[in-house]
Amino acid sequence: MNNKKVCEVEILVTSDIHGHIYPTDYRTTEEQSLGLAKIASLIQRERRHIPDLLLLDNGDLIQGSPMASYFIKQGASVPHPAIAVLNHLAYDAAVPGNHEFNYGQDVLRRVMADSEFPWLSANIVDAGTGKPAFGRPYIVKQAGPSDDPVKVAVLGITTHYIPHWENPLHLEGWEFRDALETTKAWVSLIRETERPDLLIVSYHGGFERDLVSGEASEKLTGENQGYAICRKAAGIDVLITGHQHRFLAEQLGEVTVIQPGSLGQALGKIVVHLEKRGEQWGICRKSAELLRVDDSVKADEAVLKMLSGLEAETQRWLDQPIGKVEGDMRIPSPFICRMADHPFIEFVNRVQMNAADAEISCAALLSEDSRGFGAIVTMRDVLGNFMYPNTLTVLRLKGRDIRAALEQTAAYFVMDPDGNPAVNPAYMKPKAQHYNYDMWEGIRYELDIARTFGERVVKLTDLSGRPIGEEQEFEVVMNSYRAGGGGDYDMFRGRPVVREIGIDMAELVAEYIREHRTIQAGCNHNWRVIGHDPMVQ
């Protein structure tokens, strides 16, 4: 007769919600299969079977939706809507992601103060004391049978790459220590001092290598260290990941890993089976799966009701006309938009140059869902094209830096077997990175994508046609993410900062349109991609 004592521990995980609570496409107002309200229904369903499950959020929670933008803009004294929902659902802990810092320290501290759960990050420390900046690097919880509970430790880690992107004022007084080295040290300490039956690391970061082959899947900058954490940080049972917006439920060596996409499109579920071995519980087996949100999942009515007023206000705000367009600024094809100068991108660059008083600008089309502007422009249109709270930075660059940046941009394209331009697969995996293709104003250039990488800039002059010298200096405005070298633009790192514009790009665009009332669609055709069938343009 088998008298072994066994139990199950269930962990549910959200990550990269980006402020999406209502299942709404804010560009069209149509319902979609996403958002915390629908995730809440899945959580409640799981809780009916296992009431004492662990519920964790892995970061990038408070930024990214029009509702979140509207809430921050109003400066309301009530809790952030995403925090209100997590409180309602009784989350056990959350980990700060890189976008938690976008609105500055006052907002972040308020968010954390309003949370009825701890925020965990062992590697973000006070620069003076070296102690964890948010109080608790890890928590210990009890799960399983009440008479003999399983001891579960949860360690929080955040990608240490944030200072490369974020406004330094938003990070003042904090030090971001290496995620891998911090994880190794804290896992060892937790194993020694707490002796948990189950150890979970919740890491707002992703995988830098293919999980099967181990081959590098991106440039090894340190932004994502999930693979190294699994291989080198001994003692981890479960690794929760995020940041890359991937859908992963895998086993990497002895570590069960999960990443539940973004925007509340899936809920991560890990089940750990344990049996009693002497005085401690031992793990028998583990499984991970993604509970997808689809049309069969109905939004939780309690969540919808608690935020119905804010949602209605957000929708009214989004529908306010702020100006009109003469001409055509629509983007029917993002791919074609990236092949030659386009009126919408020209407009974006001119807004940046106007705001920053700079002679040259570079900007990206931030999303494949960006559609430019129609005849009437509303706040819905603005936020649909400028979904990130990017601020602007003016760098002093030399001609050689500009050329190097254009070569980096040109790497976005490859030629397919038929000799037609296509997107470089490196920009599609492990996640889509179309926002790392920049388009410039204030110079003239041509990119020949039939040529070898690094030799594609075949024309680079000023607007009058004079070649740009390697040592010639210019003031160039770009978003703060790019100015910090984000997207592998290493040539920008450490370059002199001339000035910074602390207003996010969506607000700059909206104010420009309000001021001018009517904006003209047009472009000076200062750049193009060549080396392919000209009919593609």
Coordinates of C-alpha atoms in Angstrom, one line a residue:
M1 CA 0.0 0.0 0.0
N2 CA 1.4 3.4 -1.0
N3 CA 1.1 5.9 1.9
K4 CA 3.1 8.6 0.3
K5 CA 1.8 12.1 1.0
V6 CA 1.4 14.1 -2.2
C7 CA 0.1 17.5 -3.2
E8 CA 0.0 20.1 -6.0
V9 CA 1.0 23.7 -6.1
E10 CA -0.4 26.0 -8.9
I11 CA 1.1 29.3 -9.9
L12 CA -0.7 31.7 -12.3
V13 CA 1.3 34.4 -14.1
T14 CA 0.5 37.6 -16.0
S15 CA 3.2 39.7 -17.7
D16 CA 3.4 42.7 -20.0
I17 CA -0.3 43.7 -19.6
H18 CA 0.6 47.3 -20.6
G19 CA -2.5 48.8 -19.0
H20 CA -5.0 46.8 -21.0
I21 CA -7.9 46.0 -18.8
Y22 CA -11.0 46.2 -21.0
P23 CA -11.0 43.8 -24.0
T24 CA -11.0 46.8 -26.4
D25 CA -9.2 47.7 -29.6
Y26 CA -8.9 51.4 -28.9
R27 CA -8.4 52.2 -32.5
T28 CA -11.8 50.7 -33.6
T29 CA -13.7 50.2 -30.2
E30 CA -14.2 46.6 -31.2
E31 CA -13.9 43.8 -28.6
Q32 CA -10.7 41.7 -28.7
S33 CA -9.5 38.6 -27.0
L34 CA -7.2 40.3 -24.5
G35 CA -7.1 42.4 -21.3
L36 CA -7.1 41.9 -17.6
A37 CA -10.9 41.7 -17.4
K38 CA -10.9 38.5 -19.4
I39 CA -7.8 37.2 -17.7
A40 CA -9.7 37.7 -14.4
S41 CA -12.3 35.2 -15.6
L42 CA -9.6 32.6 -16.1
I43 CA -8.1 33.3 -12.7
Q44 CA -11.5 33.0 -11.0
R45 CA -12.1 29.7 -12.9
E46 CA -8.7 28.3 -11.7
R47 CA -9.4 29.5 -8.1
R48 CA -12.6 27.5 -8.0
H49 CA -10.5 24.4 -8.3
I50 CA -7.4 25.5 -6.2
P51 CA -8.3 28.3 -3.9
D52 CA -4.8 28.8 -2.5
L53 CA -2.9 29.1 -5.8
L54 CA -0.1 31.7 -6.2
L55 CA -0.8 34.7 -8.4
L56 CA 2.0 36.8 -9.7
D57 CA 2.5 39.7 -12.2
N58 CA 5.9 39.9 -14.0
G59 CA 5.9 43.6 -14.9
D60 CA 5.1 46.2 -17.6
L61 CA 1.7 46.6 -16.0
I62 CA 0.9 50.3 -15.8
Q63 CA 1.8 51.7 -19.2
G64 CA 0.7 51.1 -22.8
S65 CA -3.1 51.6 -23.2
P66 CA -5.1 54.8 -23.8
M67 CA -6.9 54.2 -20.5
A68 CA -3.5 54.2 -18.7
S69 CA -2.4 57.3 -20.6
Y70 CA -5.7 59.1 -19.8
F71 CA -5.5 58.1 -16.1
I72 CA -1.9 59.4 -15.8
K73 CA -2.8 62.6 -17.6
Q74 CA -5.6 63.4 -15.2
G75 CA -3.4 63.0 -12.2
A76 CA -6.2 61.2 -10.3
S77 CA -5.8 60.5 -6.6
V78 CA -7.4 57.0 -6.8
P79 CA -5.2 53.9 -7.5
H80 CA -4.1 53.2 -11.0
P81 CA -6.7 51.1 -12.8
A82 CA -4.3 48.1 -13.2
I83 CA -3.4 48.2 -9.5
A84 CA -7.1 48.4 -8.6
V85 CA -7.7 45.2 -10.6
L86 CA -4.7 43.4 -9.1
N87 CA -5.8 44.3 -5.6
H88 CA -9.3 43.0 -6.4
L89 CA -7.9 39.7 -7.7
A90 CA -5.6 39.4 -4.6
Y91 CA -2.3 39.1 -6.4
D92 CA 0.5 37.8 -4.2
A93 CA 3.3 39.9 -5.7
A94 CA 4.5 41.8 -8.7
V95 CA 7.9 42.6 -10.3
P96 CA 8.6 46.0 -11.9
G97 CA 9.2 45.9 -15.6
N98 CA 11.1 48.6 -17.6
H99 CA 7.8 50.5 -18.5
E100 CA 7.0 50.9 -14.8
F101 CA 9.6 53.7 -14.8
N102 CA 8.2 55.6 -17.8
Y103 CA 6.2 58.1 -15.7
G104 CA 8.9 58.9 -13.2
Q105 CA 9.5 58.1 -9.6
D106 CA 6.5 59.9 -8.1
V107 CA 4.0 57.8 -10.1
L108 CA 5.9 54.6 -9.5
R109 CA 6.1 55.2 -5.7
R110 CA 2.4 56.0 -5.7
V111 CA 1.6 52.8 -7.7
M112 CA 3.6 50.7 -5.2
A113 CA 2.0 52.5 -2.2
D114 CA -1.5 51.7 -3.5
S115 CA -0.7 48.1 -4.1
E116 CA -2.0 45.5 -1.6
F117 CA 0.9 43.2 -2.5
P118 CA 4.6 43.6 -2.5
W119 CA 6.8 44.6 -5.5
L120 CA 9.9 42.4 -5.7
S121 CA 13.2 43.3 -7.3
A122 CA 16.5 42.1 -5.9
N123 CA 18.8 43.7 -8.4
I124 CA 17.4 47.3 -8.3
V125 CA 19.1 48.8 -5.3
D126 CA 19.5 52.1 -3.5
A127 CA 22.7 53.6 -4.9
G128 CA 23.8 54.7 -1.4
T129 CA 23.0 51.7 0.7
G130 CA 23.0 48.9 -1.8
K131 CA 19.7 47.6 -0.3
P132 CA 16.8 46.6 -2.5
A133 CA 15.1 49.8 -3.6
F134 CA 11.6 48.5 -3.2
G135 CA 12.0 46.8 0.2
R136 CA 11.6 43.2 -0.5
P137 CA 13.7 41.1 -2.9
Y138 CA 11.7 38.0 -2.3
I139 CA 8.7 36.6 -0.5
V140 CA 8.0 33.2 1.2
K141 CA 4.5 31.9 0.8
Q142 CA 2.7 28.7 1.9
A143 CA 0.7 26.6 -0.5
G144 CA -0.8 23.2 -0.6
P145 CA -2.3 21.4 2.4
S146 CA -3.0 23.6 5.3
D147 CA -1.9 21.1 7.9
D148 CA 1.5 20.6 6.2
P149 CA 2.1 23.4 3.7
V150 CA 4.6 23.6 1.0
K151 CA 7.1 26.4 1.5
V152 CA 7.4 28.5 -1.7
A153 CA 10.0 31.3 -2.3
V154 CA 9.5 33.9 -5.0
L155 CA 12.5 36.0 -6.1
G156 CA 11.9 39.1 -8.2
I157 CA 14.5 40.3 -10.8
T158 CA 14.2 43.0 -13.4
T159 CA 16.3 43.4 -16.6
H160 CA 19.3 45.6 -15.7
Y161 CA 19.3 47.2 -19.1
I162 CA 16.8 49.9 -18.2
P163 CA 19.3 52.7 -17.8
H164 CA 20.1 52.4 -21.5
W165 CA 16.6 53.5 -22.4
E166 CA 15.0 55.4 -19.6
N167 CA 15.2 59.1 -18.7
P168 CA 18.0 59.3 -16.1
L169 CA 15.8 61.5 -13.9
H170 CA 13.3 58.6 -13.6
L171 CA 16.1 56.4 -12.2
E172 CA 17.9 58.8 -9.9
G173 CA 19.3 57.2 -6.8
W174 CA 18.9 53.7 -8.0
E175 CA 21.5 51.2 -9.2
F176 CA 20.6 48.4 -11.6
R177 CA 22.8 45.4 -10.9
D178 CA 23.4 42.5 -13.3
A179 CA 20.3 40.3 -13.4
L180 CA 22.2 37.0 -13.8
E181 CA 24.8 37.6 -11.0
T182 CA 22.1 38.9 -8.6
T183 CA 19.9 35.9 -9.3
K184 CA 22.8 33.5 -8.6
A185 CA 23.6 35.2 -5.3
W186 CA 20.0 35.5 -4.0
V187 CA 19.0 32.0 -5.1
S188 CA 22.0 30.6 -3.2
L189 CA 21.1 32.7 -0.1
I190 CA 17.4 31.7 -0.2
R191 CA 18.2 28.0 -0.5
E192 CA 20.6 28.3 2.4
T193 CA 18.5 30.4 4.8
E194 CA 14.9 29.7 3.9
R195 CA 15.2 26.1 2.7
P196 CA 12.1 26.3 0.5
D197 CA 10.4 23.3 -1.1
L198 CA 9.9 25.3 -4.3
L199 CA 11.9 28.3 -5.6
I200 CA 10.5 30.5 -8.3
V201 CA 12.3 33.4 -10.0
S202 CA 10.1 36.0 -11.6
Y203 CA 12.3 37.8 -14.1
H204 CA 11.2 40.7 -16.2
G205 CA 13.4 39.8 -19.0
G206 CA 13.5 37.2 -21.8
F207 CA 15.7 34.7 -23.5
E208 CA 18.8 35.7 -25.4
R209 CA 19.3 32.2 -26.9
D210 CA 17.2 29.6 -28.6
L211 CA 15.8 27.3 -26.0
V212 CA 16.5 24.2 -28.0
S213 CA 19.8 24.8 -29.8
G214 CA 21.3 27.3 -27.4
E215 CA 22.3 29.5 -30.3
A216 CA 22.2 33.3 -29.7
S217 CA 18.9 34.6 -31.0
E218 CA 19.9 38.3 -30.5
K219 CA 22.9 40.4 -29.7
L220 CA 24.1 39.5 -26.3
T221 CA 23.8 42.9 -24.6
G222 CA 22.5 41.7 -21.2
E223 CA 19.0 42.9 -21.9
N224 CA 17.7 39.3 -21.8
Q225 CA 19.5 36.7 -19.7
G226 CA 16.8 34.0 -19.3
Y227 CA 18.9 31.2 -20.9
A228 CA 21.9 32.0 -18.8
I229 CA 19.8 32.2 -15.7
C230 CA 18.4 28.7 -16.3
R231 CA 21.9 27.3 -17.0
K232 CA 24.0 29.1 -14.5
A233 CA 21.9 30.0 -11.5
A234 CA 21.7 26.6 -9.7
G235 CA 18.6 25.9 -7.5
I236 CA 15.8 27.4 -9.6
D237 CA 12.7 25.3 -10.1
V238 CA 10.5 27.7 -12.1
L239 CA 11.6 30.8 -14.1
I240 CA 8.8 33.2 -15.1
T241 CA 9.9 35.5 -17.9
G242 CA 8.4 38.4 -20.0
H243 CA 9.6 41.6 -21.7
Q244 CA 9.8 39.9 -25.2
H245 CA 6.0 39.4 -25.5
R246 CA 6.5 35.7 -26.4
F247 CA 4.2 32.8 -25.7
L248 CA 6.4 30.1 -24.0
A249 CA 5.7 27.2 -21.8
E250 CA 8.8 25.0 -21.9
Q251 CA 11.3 23.0 -19.9
L252 CA 14.9 24.2 -20.1
G253 CA 17.1 21.6 -18.3
E254 CA 15.7 21.3 -14.8
V255 CA 13.9 24.6 -15.0
T256 CA 10.3 25.0 -16.0
V257 CA 9.9 28.3 -17.9
I258 CA 6.9 30.3 -18.9
Q259 CA 6.2 33.6 -20.8
P260 CA 2.5 34.5 -21.3
G261 CA 2.7 37.0 -24.2
S262 CA 1.4 40.5 -23.7
L263 CA -1.7 42.6 -23.3
G264 CA -3.6 39.9 -21.4
Q265 CA -3.8 37.5 -24.4
A266 CA -2.8 34.5 -22.2
L267 CA -2.5 33.5 -18.5
G268 CA 0.5 31.4 -17.6
K269 CA -0.1 28.3 -15.5
I270 CA 2.5 26.2 -13.8
V271 CA 1.5 23.1 -11.8
V272 CA 4.1 21.5 -9.5
H273 CA 3.5 18.0 -8.1
L274 CA 5.3 17.2 -4.8
E275 CA 5.6 14.3 -2.4
K276 CA 6.7 14.3 1.2
R277 CA 10.3 13.2 1.6
G278 CA 11.3 13.2 5.3
E279 CA 10.8 16.6 6.7
Q280 CA 10.5 18.4 3.4
W281 CA 8.4 18.3 0.3
G282 CA 10.2 17.1 -2.9
I283 CA 9.3 17.9 -6.5
C284 CA 8.1 14.9 -8.5
R285 CA 7.2 16.7 -11.7
K286 CA 6.3 20.1 -13.1
S287 CA 4.2 21.3 -16.1
A288 CA 3.6 24.6 -17.8
E289 CA 0.8 25.7 -20.1
L290 CA -0.7 28.9 -21.5
L291 CA -4.4 29.5 -20.9
R292 CA -5.3 31.5 -24.0
V293 CA -8.0 34.2 -24.1
D294 CA -10.4 33.5 -26.9
D295 CA -14.0 34.3 -27.9
S296 CA -15.3 31.8 -25.4
V297 CA -13.7 33.8 -22.4
K298 CA -16.1 36.4 -21.2
A299 CA -14.8 39.5 -19.3
D300 CA -15.3 39.5 -15.6
E301 CA -18.3 41.7 -14.9
A302 CA -16.9 42.9 -11.5
V303 CA -13.8 44.2 -13.2
L304 CA -15.7 45.9 -16.0
K305 CA -18.0 47.6 -13.5
M306 CA -15.3 48.9 -11.2
L307 CA -13.7 50.8 -14.1
S308 CA -16.7 51.6 -16.3
G309 CA -16.6 55.3 -15.5
L310 CA -12.9 55.6 -16.4
E311 CA -13.4 53.6 -19.6
A312 CA -16.3 55.9 -20.7
E313 CA -14.2 59.0 -19.9
T314 CA -11.3 57.5 -21.9
Q315 CA -13.5 56.8 -24.9
R316 CA -14.8 60.4 -24.9
W317 CA -11.3 61.8 -24.6
L318 CA -10.1 59.6 -27.5
D319 CA -12.9 60.8 -29.8
Q320 CA -12.1 64.5 -29.4
P321 CA -11.1 66.0 -32.8
I322 CA -7.9 68.0 -32.4
G323 CA -7.2 69.0 -36.0
K324 CA -7.3 68.0 -39.7
V325 CA -5.1 67.0 -42.5
E326 CA -4.8 68.4 -46.0
G327 CA -3.6 65.7 -48.2
D328 CA -3.0 62.1 -47.4
M329 CA -1.1 60.9 -44.3
R330 CA -2.6 57.4 -44.2
I331 CA -0.3 54.3 -44.1
P332 CA -1.9 51.5 -46.0
S333 CA 1.3 49.4 -45.9
P334 CA 4.0 49.8 -43.2
F335 CA 6.5 47.9 -45.4
I336 CA 6.1 50.4 -48.3
C337 CA 6.3 53.3 -45.8
R338 CA 9.8 52.1 -44.9
M339 CA 10.9 52.0 -48.5
A340 CA 10.9 55.7 -49.2
D341 CA 10.0 59.1 -47.6
H342 CA 6.4 59.2 -46.5
P343 CA 4.2 62.2 -45.5
F344 CA 3.4 60.7 -42.1
I345 CA 7.0 60.0 -41.2
E346 CA 8.0 63.4 -42.5
F347 CA 5.4 64.9 -40.2
V348 CA 6.8 63.0 -37.2
N349 CA 10.3 64.1 -37.9
R350 CA 9.3 67.7 -38.3
V351 CA 7.4 67.7 -35.0
Q352 CA 10.6 66.4 -33.3
M353 CA 12.7 69.0 -35.0
N354 CA 10.3 71.7 -34.0
A355 CA 10.1 70.6 -30.4
A356 CA 13.9 70.1 -30.0
D357 CA 15.1 72.9 -32.2
A358 CA 17.3 70.4 -34.1
E359 CA 18.5 70.4 -37.7
I360 CA 18.3 66.6 -38.2
S361 CA 15.8 64.0 -36.9
C362 CA 15.3 60.3 -37.0
A363 CA 12.0 58.5 -36.2
A364 CA 10.5 55.0 -36.5
L365 CA 7.1 53.7 -37.4
L366 CA 6.4 52.2 -34.0
S367 CA 3.9 49.5 -34.8
E368 CA 2.6 47.5 -37.7
D369 CA -0.8 48.6 -36.6
S370 CA 0.0 52.3 -37.1
R371 CA -2.2 53.7 -39.8
G372 CA -1.1 57.3 -39.9
F373 CA -3.7 60.1 -40.0
G374 CA -7.0 60.5 -41.9
A375 CA -8.7 63.7 -42.8
I376 CA -9.8 64.4 -39.2
V377 CA -7.3 63.7 -36.4
T378 CA -8.5 62.7 -32.9
M379 CA -6.6 61.7 -29.8
R380 CA -7.5 58.1 -30.7
D381 CA -5.4 58.5 -33.9
V382 CA -2.5 60.1 -32.0
L383 CA -2.3 57.3 -29.4
G384 CA -2.8 54.7 -32.0
N385 CA 0.4 55.8 -33.6
F386 CA 2.4 56.8 -30.5
M387 CA 1.7 54.1 -27.9
Y388 CA 5.0 54.5 -26.0
P389 CA 5.6 57.5 -23.7
N390 CA 8.9 58.3 -25.5
T391 CA 10.6 61.6 -24.7
L392 CA 13.1 63.2 -27.0
T393 CA 16.9 63.6 -26.7
V394 CA 19.2 65.7 -28.9
L395 CA 22.6 64.2 -29.4
R396 CA 25.7 65.8 -30.9
L397 CA 26.8 63.3 -33.6
K398 CA 29.5 63.2 -36.2
G399 CA 29.0 62.2 -39.8
R400 CA 30.5 58.8 -39.2
D401 CA 27.9 58.2 -36.4
I402 CA 25.1 59.0 -38.8
R403 CA 26.5 56.7 -41.5
A404 CA 26.9 53.9 -38.9
A405 CA 23.3 54.4 -37.8
L406 CA 22.0 54.3 -41.4
E407 CA 23.9 51.0 -41.9
Q408 CA 22.3 49.6 -38.8
T409 CA 18.9 50.7 -40.2
A410 CA 19.6 49.2 -43.6
A411 CA 20.1 45.8 -42.0
Y412 CA 16.3 45.7 -41.6
F413 CA 16.1 44.5 -45.2
V414 CA 17.2 41.4 -47.0
M415 CA 16.5 40.3 -50.5
D416 CA 14.3 37.2 -51.0
P417 CA 15.1 34.4 -53.5
D418 CA 13.2 36.3 -56.2
G419 CA 15.2 39.5 -55.7
N420 CA 12.5 41.4 -53.9
P421 CA 13.0 43.2 -50.6
A422 CA 11.9 41.5 -47.4
V423 CA 12.2 42.0 -43.7
N424 CA 15.4 40.5 -42.2
P425 CA 14.3 37.5 -40.0
A426 CA 16.6 38.9 -37.3
Y427 CA 14.0 41.7 -36.8
M428 CA 11.1 39.1 -36.4
K429 CA 12.5 36.7 -33.9
P430 CA 12.5 36.2 -31.0
K431 CA 10.0 39.1 -31.2
A432 CA 9.1 41.6 -33.9
Q433 CA 11.3 44.7 -33.8
H434 CA 10.0 46.9 -36.7
Y435 CA 10.4 49.9 -34.4
N436 CA 14.2 49.6 -34.8
Y437 CA 14.1 50.8 -38.4
D438 CA 14.6 54.6 -38.5
M439 CA 13.8 57.1 -41.2
W440 CA 15.7 60.4 -41.3
E441 CA 14.9 64.0 -42.1
G442 CA 17.4 66.9 -42.5
I443 CA 19.8 64.9 -44.7
R444 CA 19.6 63.1 -48.0
Y445 CA 20.5 59.4 -48.3
E446 CA 20.0 56.2 -50.3
L447 CA 20.2 52.6 -49.0
D448 CA 21.1 49.9 -51.6
I449 CA 19.8 46.8 -50.0
A450 CA 21.2 44.6 -52.7
R451 CA 24.7 45.3 -51.3
T452 CA 26.4 43.6 -48.4
F453 CA 25.5 44.6 -44.8
G454 CA 27.7 47.5 -43.7
E455 CA 28.1 48.8 -47.3
R456 CA 24.6 49.8 -48.1
V457 CA 24.7 53.6 -47.6
V458 CA 25.5 54.7 -51.1
K459 CA 24.5 58.3 -50.8
L460 CA 24.7 60.6 -47.7
T461 CA 24.6 64.4 -48.1
D462 CA 23.1 67.5 -46.5
L463 CA 19.9 68.9 -48.0
S464 CA 21.9 71.0 -50.5
G465 CA 23.7 68.0 -51.9
R466 CA 27.1 68.4 -50.2
P467 CA 28.6 65.2 -48.9
I468 CA 28.6 64.8 -45.1
G469 CA 32.1 64.6 -43.7
E470 CA 33.1 61.9 -41.3
E471 CA 34.1 64.4 -38.6
Q472 CA 31.4 67.0 -39.4
E473 CA 29.2 67.6 -36.3
F474 CA 25.4 67.8 -36.2
E475 CA 22.6 68.1 -33.6
V476 CA 20.2 65.2 -34.1
V477 CA 16.9 64.6 -32.3
M478 CA 15.5 61.1 -31.6
N479 CA 13.5 59.3 -28.9
S480 CA 15.2 58.6 -25.7
Y481 CA 15.2 54.8 -26.3
R482 CA 17.3 55.2 -29.4
A483 CA 19.5 57.9 -27.9
G484 CA 20.5 55.4 -25.2
G485 CA 21.6 52.9 -27.9
G486 CA 18.3 50.9 -27.9
G487 CA 17.9 48.6 -30.9
D488 CA 21.7 47.9 -31.2
Y489 CA 22.4 51.5 -32.2
D490 CA 25.7 51.3 -30.3
M491 CA 27.1 54.4 -32.2
F492 CA 24.8 56.6 -30.1
R493 CA 25.9 55.4 -26.7
G494 CA 28.0 58.0 -24.8
R495 CA 27.5 60.7 -27.4
P496 CA 27.1 64.2 -25.9
V497 CA 23.6 65.1 -24.9
V498 CA 22.8 68.6 -26.1
R499 CA 19.3 68.8 -24.5
E500 CA 16.3 66.7 -23.5
I501 CA 12.6 67.3 -24.0
G502 CA 10.7 65.9 -21.1
I503 CA 7.2 65.8 -22.8
D504 CA 6.2 62.5 -24.3
M505 CA 5.9 62.3 -28.1
A506 CA 2.1 61.7 -28.1
E507 CA 1.6 65.0 -26.3
L508 CA 4.0 66.8 -28.5
V509 CA 2.2 65.6 -31.6
A510 CA -1.2 66.5 -30.2
E511 CA -0.1 70.0 -29.1
Y512 CA 1.4 70.6 -32.6
I513 CA -1.8 69.6 -34.3
R514 CA -3.9 71.7 -31.9
E515 CA -1.7 74.7 -32.5
H516 CA -1.7 74.5 -36.3
R517 CA -5.3 73.1 -36.6
T518 CA -4.6 72.0 -40.1
I519 CA -1.4 70.1 -41.0
Q520 CA -0.2 69.6 -44.6
A521 CA 0.6 66.1 -45.9
G522 CA 3.7 66.2 -48.0
C523 CA 7.4 65.2 -48.1
N524 CA 10.6 66.3 -49.7
H525 CA 11.6 62.8 -50.9
N526 CA 15.0 63.1 -49.1
W527 CA 15.6 59.4 -48.9
R528 CA 14.8 56.1 -50.5
V529 CA 15.7 52.4 -50.6
I530 CA 17.1 51.2 -53.9
G531 CA 18.5 47.9 -55.3
H532 CA 15.1 46.3 -56.0
D533 CA 12.3 46.5 -58.5
P534 CA 11.3 50.2 -58.5
M535 CA 7.6 49.1 -59.0
V536 CA 7.6 48.1 -55.3
Q537 CA 7.8 51.7 -54.3

